[in-house]
Amino acid sequence: MDGGAGGGRGARRGPDAPPALGAVLGYRVYARRWIFLLVLSLLNCSNAALWLSFAPVADIIAHHFVLSTKQINWLSLIYLVVSIPSGVVAIWVLDSVGLRWATITCAWLNFAGSIFRALPSLAIGIEDPFAFLMGGQSLCALVQTVVIFSPAKLAALWFPEHQRVTANMIGTMSNSLGILMANLLSPTLVKKEKDIPWMMGIYIIPAGLTCLLATACLWDSVPPSPPSAGAARCSSERFLEGLKLLLHNRAYITLAVCFGGGIGIFSGFLALLEQVLCVKGYSNEFAGLCGALFIIFGVLGALVLSLYVDQTKQFTEAVKIGYCLTSVVCVAFALVSQLQGQTLALATICSLLGLFGLSVVPIAMELAVECSFPAGCGRARRGPADGPERAASGAVHLHLPGWRGPPGLEGCCLTLFFHTRYRRLEAEARVSCSIQDDVDRAPQLVATP
């Protein structure tokens, strides 16, 4: 167990000094919060890797199972289709069932899906392999929305205010690392059709490990004592009442529409990058390199930016600047991708797109909680994280010469119309000031005869 959340950051206290605010309020942080974050990150990574594991070797998979390329594409698209109806259900699950049981259930579903989809390559005599492949992918798809919404909830309930953004970043970026793993691992493992069972078995390992850790190591949905005043009130609203609050919150709606559209563009970018570049003469390997650069620089940028925002609390400034720079880079990609022989320029643009765009995703998630507090944190995350539902729109725009318009328009709208108070930080500051006044008066009250 770590020390009190309110101590350790100020000057050294003498033996007669009043206790730290964290101790007075009963706020504490627990070391096992990092175990919870590890399990959730592994689950997010495994689920994302299962999502796109077939895409890099679609032609070999199709030939081996005697399927069409369209059927193989649906093994990835099912994630996006399932996310539409399951999004609201995922919010209710997080608010009603609790973070622990939601994570354990999702870990088992993810593990079961990874086994179910591997049966056609491990068993002999299965007449309809597509049904098993799609069934397994569908089970994994049910997990996606819950694990995408969970990092903000976990950060709010288990982490102190100076670690929330960093914890959210770790949980959120693990999804991108899973996508990167799929794009690198599948082509490495599968050179011929005989390698497919080996690939299927490899993807079961992280899913099984996550299931074991979730079942054995997660004990509580919330810590015995909250780490902050915001954590104590994070889920204070009922489900329907919280949704009504969000619908009447103009700042939240603006953020949800603008940033959700941006995530949709990124989803389309990752899904169709190979098709966009290959028609201009670029190789599959180069398209994969551009996708990898996008994710790598996005994760590195998110790490640096999250540490900075955790200390400065400049959520709005970080999101607006990142979104504006992303809009500029989107325009550059739309122009340069129409040219041939621009490998260095395209690699640089994809790196910058990840650095400016992907890095602000966890910041936007925390900003959604700040502007919608005290609505449940998993519920507040729904808008900025609804990119999968918009991926089809993003994919369409990505094919058009004018696809650079939507990111630029959304960036302008976010910059001009998004203004908000940091409601959670304000609530925590009010509680701290009130208790500090009581602590300051306590010696006087004791001395009074």
CSV table of C-alpha atoms in Angstrom, one decimal:
chain,number,residue,atom,x,y,z
A,1,MET,CA,0.0,0.0,0.0
A,2,ASP,CA,1.3,3.4,-0.9
A,3,GLY,CA,1.3,6.4,1.4
A,4,GLY,CA,-1.5,8.9,1.6
A,5,ALA,CA,-2.3,10.7,-1.7
A,6,GLY,CA,-2.1,14.1,-0.1
A,7,GLY,CA,1.4,13.7,1.4
A,8,GLY,CA,4.9,13.6,0.0
A,9,ARG,CA,4.6,16.5,-2.4
A,10,GLY,CA,5.1,19.5,-0.1
A,11,ALA,CA,7.7,20.6,2.4
A,12,ARG,CA,8.8,18.2,5.1
A,13,ARG,CA,6.5,18.4,8.1
A,14,GLY,CA,7.7,18.6,11.7
A,15,PRO,CA,6.4,16.3,14.5
A,16,ASP,CA,3.8,18.9,15.7
A,17,ALA,CA,2.6,19.9,12.2
A,18,PRO,CA,-1.0,19.1,11.2
A,19,PRO,CA,-1.5,15.9,9.3
A,20,ALA,CA,-1.5,15.9,5.5
A,21,LEU,CA,-4.8,16.6,3.8
A,22,GLY,CA,-4.8,13.1,2.3
A,23,ALA,CA,-4.7,11.5,5.7
A,24,VAL,CA,-7.3,13.9,7.2
A,25,LEU,CA,-9.7,13.1,4.3
A,26,GLY,CA,-9.0,9.4,4.3
A,27,TYR,CA,-7.7,9.4,0.8
A,28,ARG,CA,-5.1,6.7,0.0
A,29,VAL,CA,-3.6,5.0,-3.0
A,30,TYR,CA,-2.9,1.3,-3.2
A,31,ALA,CA,0.0,-0.4,-5.0
A,32,ARG,CA,-2.4,-3.0,-6.5
A,33,ARG,CA,-3.8,-0.3,-8.7
A,34,TRP,CA,-0.8,-1.0,-11.0
A,35,ILE,CA,-1.7,-4.7,-11.2
A,36,PHE,CA,-5.2,-3.7,-12.3
A,37,LEU,CA,-3.8,-1.4,-14.9
A,38,LEU,CA,-1.4,-4.1,-16.1
A,39,VAL,CA,-4.3,-6.6,-16.5
A,40,LEU,CA,-6.5,-4.0,-18.3
A,41,SER,CA,-3.6,-3.0,-20.6
A,42,LEU,CA,-2.8,-6.7,-21.5
A,43,LEU,CA,-6.5,-7.3,-22.2
A,44,ASN,CA,-6.7,-4.2,-24.4
A,45,CYS,CA,-3.6,-5.2,-26.3
A,46,SER,CA,-4.7,-8.8,-26.8
A,47,ASN,CA,-8.1,-7.8,-28.0
A,48,ALA,CA,-6.7,-5.3,-30.5
A,49,ALA,CA,-4.2,-7.9,-31.8
A,50,LEU,CA,-7.0,-10.4,-32.3
A,51,TRP,CA,-9.0,-7.7,-34.2
A,52,LEU,CA,-6.5,-7.2,-37.0
A,53,SER,CA,-4.5,-10.5,-36.8
A,54,PHE,CA,-6.0,-11.7,-40.1
A,55,ALA,CA,-5.6,-8.5,-42.1
A,56,PRO,CA,-1.9,-8.6,-42.8
A,57,VAL,CA,-2.1,-12.2,-44.2
A,58,ALA,CA,-5.6,-12.0,-45.7
A,59,ASP,CA,-4.6,-13.7,-49.0
A,60,ILE,CA,-3.0,-16.8,-47.3
A,61,ILE,CA,-5.9,-17.1,-44.8
A,62,ALA,CA,-8.5,-16.9,-47.6
A,63,HIS,CA,-6.7,-19.6,-49.7
A,64,HIS,CA,-6.2,-21.9,-46.8
A,65,PHE,CA,-9.9,-21.9,-45.6
A,66,VAL,CA,-11.3,-21.5,-49.2
A,67,LEU,CA,-12.8,-18.1,-48.4
A,68,SER,CA,-13.2,-14.9,-50.3
A,69,THR,CA,-11.2,-11.8,-49.5
A,70,LYS,CA,-14.5,-10.1,-48.6
A,71,GLN,CA,-15.2,-12.8,-46.0
A,72,ILE,CA,-11.7,-12.2,-44.5
A,73,ASN,CA,-12.4,-8.5,-44.3
A,74,TRP,CA,-15.5,-9.1,-42.4
A,75,LEU,CA,-13.5,-10.8,-39.7
A,76,SER,CA,-12.1,-7.3,-38.9
A,77,LEU,CA,-15.2,-5.3,-39.7
A,78,ILE,CA,-17.3,-7.3,-37.2
A,79,TYR,CA,-15.5,-5.4,-34.4
A,80,LEU,CA,-16.9,-2.1,-35.8
A,81,VAL,CA,-20.4,-3.5,-36.4
A,82,VAL,CA,-20.7,-5.0,-32.9
A,83,SER,CA,-19.4,-1.8,-31.3
A,84,ILE,CA,-22.5,0.2,-32.4
A,85,PRO,CA,-25.1,-1.6,-30.3
A,86,SER,CA,-22.7,-2.7,-27.5
A,87,GLY,CA,-21.4,0.8,-26.7
A,88,VAL,CA,-24.3,1.8,-24.5
A,89,VAL,CA,-24.4,-1.7,-22.9
A,90,ALA,CA,-20.7,-1.4,-22.1
A,91,ILE,CA,-21.3,1.9,-20.2
A,92,TRP,CA,-24.1,0.3,-18.2
A,93,VAL,CA,-21.9,-2.8,-17.4
A,94,LEU,CA,-19.1,-0.6,-16.1
A,95,ASP,CA,-21.5,1.5,-14.0
A,96,SER,CA,-23.7,-1.4,-12.7
A,97,VAL,CA,-21.6,-4.6,-12.6
A,98,GLY,CA,-18.3,-2.9,-11.6
A,99,LEU,CA,-14.9,-2.6,-13.0
A,100,ARG,CA,-13.6,-5.9,-11.6
A,101,TRP,CA,-16.3,-8.2,-12.8
A,102,ALA,CA,-16.5,-6.4,-16.1
A,103,THR,CA,-12.8,-6.9,-16.7
A,104,ILE,CA,-12.9,-10.6,-15.6
A,105,THR,CA,-15.9,-11.3,-17.8
A,106,CYS,CA,-14.2,-9.6,-20.8
A,107,ALA,CA,-11.0,-11.5,-20.2
A,108,TRP,CA,-12.9,-14.8,-20.3
A,109,LEU,CA,-14.8,-13.8,-23.5
A,110,ASN,CA,-11.6,-12.7,-25.1
A,111,PHE,CA,-9.9,-16.0,-24.2
A,112,ALA,CA,-12.9,-18.1,-25.4
A,113,GLY,CA,-13.0,-16.1,-28.7
A,114,SER,CA,-9.3,-16.7,-29.3
A,115,ILE,CA,-9.8,-20.5,-28.9
A,116,PHE,CA,-13.1,-20.7,-30.8
A,117,ARG,CA,-11.6,-19.0,-33.9
A,118,ALA,CA,-8.5,-21.3,-33.8
A,119,LEU,CA,-10.6,-24.5,-34.0
A,120,PRO,CA,-10.8,-24.7,-37.8
A,121,SER,CA,-7.0,-24.7,-38.0
A,122,LEU,CA,-6.4,-27.1,-35.1
A,123,ALA,CA,-9.3,-29.6,-35.7
A,124,ILE,CA,-9.9,-31.8,-38.7
A,125,GLY,CA,-13.2,-32.2,-40.5
A,126,ILE,CA,-14.8,-28.8,-39.8
A,127,GLU,CA,-17.1,-28.2,-42.8
A,128,ASP,CA,-17.7,-24.4,-42.3
A,129,PRO,CA,-14.5,-22.8,-41.0
A,130,PHE,CA,-15.9,-19.3,-41.5
A,131,ALA,CA,-18.6,-19.8,-38.9
A,132,PHE,CA,-16.0,-20.6,-36.3
A,133,LEU,CA,-13.7,-17.8,-37.4
A,134,MET,CA,-16.6,-15.3,-37.3
A,135,GLY,CA,-17.9,-16.7,-34.0
A,136,GLY,CA,-14.6,-16.3,-32.3
A,137,GLN,CA,-14.1,-12.8,-33.7
A,138,SER,CA,-17.6,-11.8,-32.6
A,139,LEU,CA,-16.9,-12.9,-29.0
A,140,CYS,CA,-13.8,-10.8,-29.0
A,141,ALA,CA,-15.7,-7.9,-30.6
A,142,LEU,CA,-18.1,-7.9,-27.6
A,143,VAL,CA,-15.1,-7.2,-25.4
A,144,GLN,CA,-13.8,-4.2,-27.3
A,145,THR,CA,-16.1,-1.4,-26.2
A,146,VAL,CA,-15.8,-2.3,-22.5
A,147,VAL,CA,-11.9,-2.4,-22.6
A,148,ILE,CA,-11.7,0.8,-24.6
A,149,PHE,CA,-14.0,2.6,-22.1
A,150,SER,CA,-12.3,1.1,-19.0
A,151,PRO,CA,-8.9,3.0,-18.7
A,152,ALA,CA,-10.7,6.3,-17.8
A,153,LYS,CA,-12.8,4.6,-15.2
A,154,LEU,CA,-9.8,2.8,-13.7
A,155,ALA,CA,-7.7,6.0,-13.6
A,156,ALA,CA,-10.6,8.0,-11.9
A,157,LEU,CA,-11.3,5.3,-9.3
A,158,TRP,CA,-7.8,4.1,-8.4
A,159,PHE,CA,-5.3,6.8,-9.2
A,160,PRO,CA,-4.5,10.1,-7.5
A,161,GLU,CA,-5.0,13.3,-9.5
A,162,HIS,CA,-1.3,13.6,-10.5
A,163,GLN,CA,-1.3,10.1,-12.1
A,164,ARG,CA,-4.7,9.9,-13.8
A,165,VAL,CA,-3.7,11.0,-17.2
A,166,THR,CA,-0.6,8.8,-17.2
A,167,ALA,CA,-2.6,5.8,-16.2
A,168,ASN,CA,-5.3,6.5,-18.8
A,169,MET,CA,-2.5,6.9,-21.4
A,170,ILE,CA,-1.0,3.4,-20.5
A,171,GLY,CA,-4.4,1.7,-20.8
A,172,THR,CA,-5.5,3.5,-23.9
A,173,MET,CA,-2.2,3.2,-25.8
A,174,SER,CA,-2.0,-0.5,-25.1
A,175,ASN,CA,-4.8,-0.9,-27.8
A,176,SER,CA,-2.5,0.8,-30.3
A,177,LEU,CA,0.3,-1.5,-29.3
A,178,GLY,CA,-2.0,-4.5,-30.0
A,179,ILE,CA,-2.6,-3.2,-33.5
A,180,LEU,CA,1.1,-2.8,-34.0
A,181,MET,CA,1.7,-6.3,-32.7
A,182,ALA,CA,-0.8,-7.8,-35.2
A,183,ASN,CA,0.8,-6.0,-38.1
A,184,LEU,CA,4.2,-7.2,-37.2
A,185,LEU,CA,3.5,-10.6,-35.8
A,186,SER,CA,1.1,-12.1,-38.3
A,187,PRO,CA,3.4,-11.5,-41.4
A,188,THR,CA,6.4,-12.8,-39.4
A,189,LEU,CA,4.6,-16.0,-38.4
A,190,VAL,CA,2.7,-16.9,-41.6
A,191,LYS,CA,4.9,-17.4,-44.6
A,192,LYS,CA,2.9,-20.5,-45.9
A,193,GLU,CA,-0.4,-22.0,-45.2
A,194,LYS,CA,1.1,-24.6,-42.9
A,195,ASP,CA,2.1,-21.7,-40.5
A,196,ILE,CA,-1.6,-20.7,-39.8
A,197,PRO,CA,-2.2,-23.1,-36.9
A,198,TRP,CA,1.0,-21.8,-35.3
A,199,MET,CA,-0.2,-18.2,-35.6
A,200,MET,CA,-3.6,-19.0,-34.2
A,201,GLY,CA,-2.0,-20.7,-31.2
A,202,ILE,CA,0.4,-17.8,-30.5
A,203,TYR,CA,-2.5,-15.3,-30.2
A,204,ILE,CA,-4.2,-17.5,-27.6
A,205,ILE,CA,-1.2,-17.1,-25.2
A,206,PRO,CA,-1.7,-13.4,-24.3
A,207,ALA,CA,-5.4,-13.9,-24.1
A,208,GLY,CA,-5.0,-16.8,-21.7
A,209,LEU,CA,-2.4,-15.0,-19.6
A,210,THR,CA,-4.7,-12.0,-19.3
A,211,CYS,CA,-7.6,-14.3,-18.3
A,212,LEU,CA,-5.5,-16.0,-15.6
A,213,LEU,CA,-4.2,-12.7,-14.2
A,214,ALA,CA,-7.7,-11.1,-14.2
A,215,THR,CA,-9.2,-14.0,-12.3
A,216,ALA,CA,-6.5,-14.4,-9.8
A,217,CYS,CA,-5.3,-10.8,-9.1
A,218,LEU,CA,-8.3,-8.5,-9.3
A,219,TRP,CA,-10.0,-8.3,-5.9
A,220,ASP,CA,-12.1,-5.1,-5.9
A,221,SER,CA,-13.8,-2.8,-8.3
A,222,VAL,CA,-13.0,0.2,-6.2
A,223,PRO,CA,-10.2,0.7,-3.6
A,224,PRO,CA,-11.2,0.5,0.1
A,225,SER,CA,-10.5,4.3,0.4
A,226,PRO,CA,-10.7,6.7,-2.6
A,227,PRO,CA,-7.5,8.3,-3.9
A,228,SER,CA,-9.2,11.7,-4.3
A,229,ALA,CA,-12.4,13.7,-3.9
A,230,GLY,CA,-13.1,13.2,-7.5
A,231,ALA,CA,-12.9,9.4,-7.1
A,232,ALA,CA,-15.4,9.5,-4.3
A,233,ARG,CA,-18.0,11.2,-6.5
A,234,CYS,CA,-17.1,9.6,-9.9
A,235,SER,CA,-20.1,7.4,-10.1
A,236,SER,CA,-22.5,9.3,-8.0
A,237,GLU,CA,-25.1,9.7,-10.8
A,238,ARG,CA,-27.5,7.0,-11.8
A,239,PHE,CA,-27.2,5.6,-15.3
A,240,LEU,CA,-30.1,7.4,-17.0
A,241,GLU,CA,-29.6,10.6,-15.0
A,242,GLY,CA,-25.9,10.6,-16.1
A,243,LEU,CA,-26.9,10.3,-19.8
A,244,LYS,CA,-29.3,13.2,-19.4
A,245,LEU,CA,-26.6,15.3,-17.9
A,246,LEU,CA,-24.3,14.5,-20.8
A,247,LEU,CA,-26.9,15.4,-23.4
A,248,HIS,CA,-27.3,18.9,-21.8
A,249,ASN,CA,-23.6,19.5,-21.6
A,250,ARG,CA,-22.6,21.5,-24.6
A,251,ALA,CA,-18.9,21.2,-24.0
A,252,TYR,CA,-19.1,17.5,-23.8
A,253,ILE,CA,-21.2,17.2,-27.0
A,254,THR,CA,-18.7,19.4,-28.9
A,255,LEU,CA,-15.8,17.3,-27.8
A,256,ALA,CA,-17.7,14.1,-28.5
A,257,VAL,CA,-18.6,15.1,-32.1
A,258,CYS,CA,-15.2,16.6,-33.0
A,259,PHE,CA,-12.9,14.1,-31.4
A,260,GLY,CA,-15.1,11.1,-32.2
A,261,GLY,CA,-15.0,12.0,-35.8
A,262,GLY,CA,-11.2,12.3,-35.6
A,263,ILE,CA,-10.9,8.8,-34.1
A,264,GLY,CA,-13.1,7.6,-37.0
A,265,ILE,CA,-10.6,9.1,-39.5
A,266,PHE,CA,-7.7,7.4,-37.7
A,267,SER,CA,-9.5,4.0,-37.8
A,268,GLY,CA,-10.1,4.4,-41.5
A,269,PHE,CA,-6.5,5.5,-42.0
A,270,LEU,CA,-5.1,2.3,-40.3
A,271,ALA,CA,-7.6,0.0,-42.1
A,272,LEU,CA,-7.1,1.4,-45.6
A,273,LEU,CA,-3.6,2.7,-45.6
A,274,GLU,CA,-2.3,-0.2,-47.6
A,275,GLN,CA,-5.0,0.3,-50.3
A,276,VAL,CA,-4.4,4.0,-50.5
A,277,LEU,CA,-0.7,3.7,-51.0
A,278,CYS,CA,-0.4,0.6,-53.1
A,279,VAL,CA,-2.5,2.1,-55.9
A,280,LYS,CA,0.2,4.7,-56.3
A,281,GLY,CA,3.0,2.1,-56.6
A,282,TYR,CA,4.1,1.8,-53.0
A,283,SER,CA,4.8,-1.7,-51.6
A,284,ASN,CA,2.9,-3.6,-48.9
A,285,GLU,CA,6.0,-3.5,-46.7
A,286,PHE,CA,6.2,0.3,-47.0
A,287,ALA,CA,2.5,0.7,-46.1
A,288,GLY,CA,3.1,-1.5,-43.1
A,289,LEU,CA,6.0,0.7,-42.1
A,290,CYS,CA,3.9,3.8,-42.3
A,291,GLY,CA,1.3,2.3,-40.1
A,292,ALA,CA,3.9,1.2,-37.6
A,293,LEU,CA,5.5,4.7,-37.5
A,294,PHE,CA,2.0,6.2,-36.9
A,295,ILE,CA,1.5,4.0,-33.8
A,296,ILE,CA,5.1,4.2,-32.5
A,297,PHE,CA,5.3,8.0,-32.6
A,298,GLY,CA,1.7,8.2,-31.3
A,299,VAL,CA,2.6,6.1,-28.2
A,300,LEU,CA,5.8,8.0,-27.6
A,301,GLY,CA,4.0,11.4,-28.0
A,302,ALA,CA,1.2,10.2,-25.6
A,303,LEU,CA,3.8,9.2,-23.0
A,304,VAL,CA,5.5,12.6,-23.0
A,305,LEU,CA,2.2,14.6,-23.3
A,306,SER,CA,0.5,12.7,-20.5
A,307,LEU,CA,3.3,13.3,-18.1
A,308,TYR,CA,3.2,17.0,-19.0
A,309,VAL,CA,-0.5,17.3,-18.6
A,310,ASP,CA,-0.5,15.4,-15.3
A,311,GLN,CA,1.6,18.1,-13.9
A,312,THR,CA,0.2,21.2,-15.6
A,313,LYS,CA,-3.5,20.2,-16.0
A,314,GLN,CA,-3.6,22.0,-19.4
A,315,PHE,CA,-6.0,19.5,-21.0
A,316,THR,CA,-7.8,22.0,-23.3
A,317,GLU,CA,-4.6,23.6,-24.6
A,318,ALA,CA,-3.0,20.2,-25.4
A,319,VAL,CA,-6.1,18.9,-27.2
A,320,LYS,CA,-6.7,22.0,-29.3
A,321,ILE,CA,-3.0,22.4,-30.3
A,322,GLY,CA,-2.7,18.7,-31.1
A,323,TYR,CA,-5.9,18.7,-33.2
A,324,CYS,CA,-4.9,21.7,-35.2
A,325,LEU,CA,-1.5,20.3,-36.0
A,326,THR,CA,-3.2,17.0,-36.9
A,327,SER,CA,-5.5,18.8,-39.4
A,328,VAL,CA,-2.5,20.3,-41.1
A,329,VAL,CA,-0.7,17.0,-41.4
A,330,CYS,CA,-3.9,15.4,-42.7
A,331,VAL,CA,-3.9,17.9,-45.6
A,332,ALA,CA,-0.3,17.1,-46.3
A,333,PHE,CA,-1.0,13.3,-46.4
A,334,ALA,CA,-4.0,13.8,-48.7
A,335,LEU,CA,-1.7,15.7,-51.2
A,336,VAL,CA,1.5,13.7,-51.0
A,337,SER,CA,-0.3,10.3,-51.0
A,338,GLN,CA,-1.5,11.1,-54.6
A,339,LEU,CA,2.1,11.3,-55.7
A,340,GLN,CA,4.6,8.5,-56.6
A,341,GLY,CA,8.1,8.0,-55.2
A,342,GLN,CA,7.6,10.1,-52.0
A,343,THR,CA,8.6,7.4,-49.5
A,344,LEU,CA,10.5,9.7,-47.2
A,345,ALA,CA,7.9,12.4,-47.2
A,346,LEU,CA,5.1,9.9,-46.5
A,347,ALA,CA,7.0,8.2,-43.7
A,348,THR,CA,7.6,11.6,-42.1
A,349,ILE,CA,3.9,12.6,-42.5
A,350,CYS,CA,2.7,9.3,-40.9
A,351,SER,CA,5.0,9.8,-38.0
A,352,LEU,CA,3.8,13.3,-37.4
A,353,LEU,CA,0.2,12.2,-37.8
A,354,GLY,CA,0.7,9.8,-34.9
A,355,LEU,CA,2.8,12.3,-32.9
A,356,PHE,CA,0.2,15.0,-33.1
A,357,GLY,CA,-3.1,13.1,-33.4
A,358,LEU,CA,-2.8,9.7,-31.6
A,359,SER,CA,-0.9,11.2,-28.7
A,360,VAL,CA,-3.8,13.4,-27.6
A,361,VAL,CA,-6.4,10.6,-27.4
A,362,PRO,CA,-5.8,9.8,-23.6
A,363,ILE,CA,-5.8,13.6,-22.9
A,364,ALA,CA,-9.2,13.9,-24.6
A,365,MET,CA,-10.6,11.0,-22.5
A,366,GLU,CA,-9.6,12.8,-19.3
A,367,LEU,CA,-10.9,16.1,-20.7
A,368,ALA,CA,-14.3,14.4,-21.3
A,369,VAL,CA,-14.4,13.4,-17.6
A,370,GLU,CA,-13.4,16.9,-16.5
A,371,CYS,CA,-16.1,18.6,-18.5
A,372,SER,CA,-18.9,16.1,-17.6
A,373,PHE,CA,-18.1,15.4,-13.9
A,374,PRO,CA,-19.8,14.0,-11.8
A,375,ALA,CA,-21.3,11.7,-14.5
A,376,GLY,CA,-19.8,8.2,-14.4
A,377,CYS,CA,-16.3,8.1,-15.9
A,378,GLY,CA,-16.9,5.2,-18.2
A,379,ARG,CA,-20.1,7.0,-19.4
A,380,ALA,CA,-18.3,10.3,-20.0
A,381,ARG,CA,-15.7,8.5,-22.2
A,382,ARG,CA,-18.4,7.2,-24.6
A,383,GLY,CA,-18.3,10.2,-26.9
A,384,PRO,CA,-14.6,10.7,-27.6
A,385,ALA,CA,-14.1,7.0,-27.8
A,386,ASP,CA,-16.9,6.3,-30.3
A,387,GLY,CA,-14.5,6.3,-33.2
A,388,PRO,CA,-15.2,2.6,-34.3
A,389,GLU,CA,-18.7,3.5,-35.1
A,390,ARG,CA,-17.4,6.3,-37.3
A,391,ALA,CA,-14.7,4.3,-39.0
A,392,ALA,CA,-16.8,3.5,-42.0
A,393,SER,CA,-17.3,7.2,-42.5
A,394,GLY,CA,-13.5,7.7,-42.0
A,395,ALA,CA,-12.8,5.0,-44.5
A,396,VAL,CA,-15.0,6.6,-47.1
A,397,HIS,CA,-13.3,10.0,-46.7
A,398,LEU,CA,-9.9,8.4,-46.9
A,399,HIS,CA,-10.7,7.2,-50.4
A,400,LEU,CA,-11.7,10.6,-51.6
A,401,PRO,CA,-9.3,13.4,-52.7
A,402,GLY,CA,-11.2,15.8,-50.4
A,403,TRP,CA,-11.0,13.6,-47.3
A,404,ARG,CA,-8.8,16.3,-45.7
A,405,GLY,CA,-11.9,18.4,-45.2
A,406,PRO,CA,-13.5,16.6,-42.2
A,407,PRO,CA,-10.4,16.7,-39.9
A,408,GLY,CA,-9.9,20.4,-40.8
A,409,LEU,CA,-13.5,21.3,-40.1
A,410,GLU,CA,-13.6,19.3,-36.9
A,411,GLY,CA,-10.4,21.0,-35.8
A,412,CYS,CA,-11.8,24.4,-36.4
A,413,CYS,CA,-15.0,23.6,-34.5
A,414,LEU,CA,-13.1,22.2,-31.6
A,415,THR,CA,-10.8,25.3,-31.4
A,416,LEU,CA,-13.6,27.8,-31.7
A,417,PHE,CA,-16.5,26.3,-29.9
A,418,PHE,CA,-15.1,24.1,-27.2
A,419,HIS,CA,-14.7,25.8,-23.8
A,420,THR,CA,-15.2,24.2,-20.4
A,421,ARG,CA,-14.4,24.3,-16.7
A,422,TYR,CA,-12.5,21.5,-15.1
A,423,ARG,CA,-15.3,20.3,-12.9
A,424,ARG,CA,-13.6,17.4,-11.3
A,425,LEU,CA,-10.5,19.5,-10.4
A,426,GLU,CA,-12.7,22.3,-9.1
A,427,ALA,CA,-14.6,19.9,-6.8
A,428,GLU,CA,-11.4,18.4,-5.5
A,429,ALA,CA,-10.0,21.9,-4.8
A,430,ARG,CA,-13.1,22.9,-2.9
A,431,VAL,CA,-12.9,19.9,-0.7
A,432,SER,CA,-9.2,20.4,0.0
A,433,CYS,CA,-9.7,24.0,0.9
A,434,SER,CA,-12.6,23.2,3.2
A,435,ILE,CA,-10.6,20.5,5.1
A,436,GLN,CA,-7.5,22.7,5.2
A,437,ASP,CA,-9.5,25.4,6.9
A,438,ASP,CA,-10.7,22.9,9.5
A,439,VAL,CA,-7.2,21.6,10.0
A,440,ASP,CA,-5.9,25.2,10.5
A,441,ARG,CA,-8.6,25.9,13.1
A,442,ALA,CA,-8.1,22.6,15.0
A,443,PRO,CA,-5.2,23.8,17.2
A,444,GLN,CA,-7.1,26.9,18.2
A,445,LEU,CA,-10.2,24.9,19.2
A,446,VAL,CA,-8.0,22.5,21.3
A,447,ALA,CA,-6.4,25.5,23.1
A,448,THR,CA,-9.7,27.1,23.9
A,449,PRO,CA,-10.7,26.5,27.6
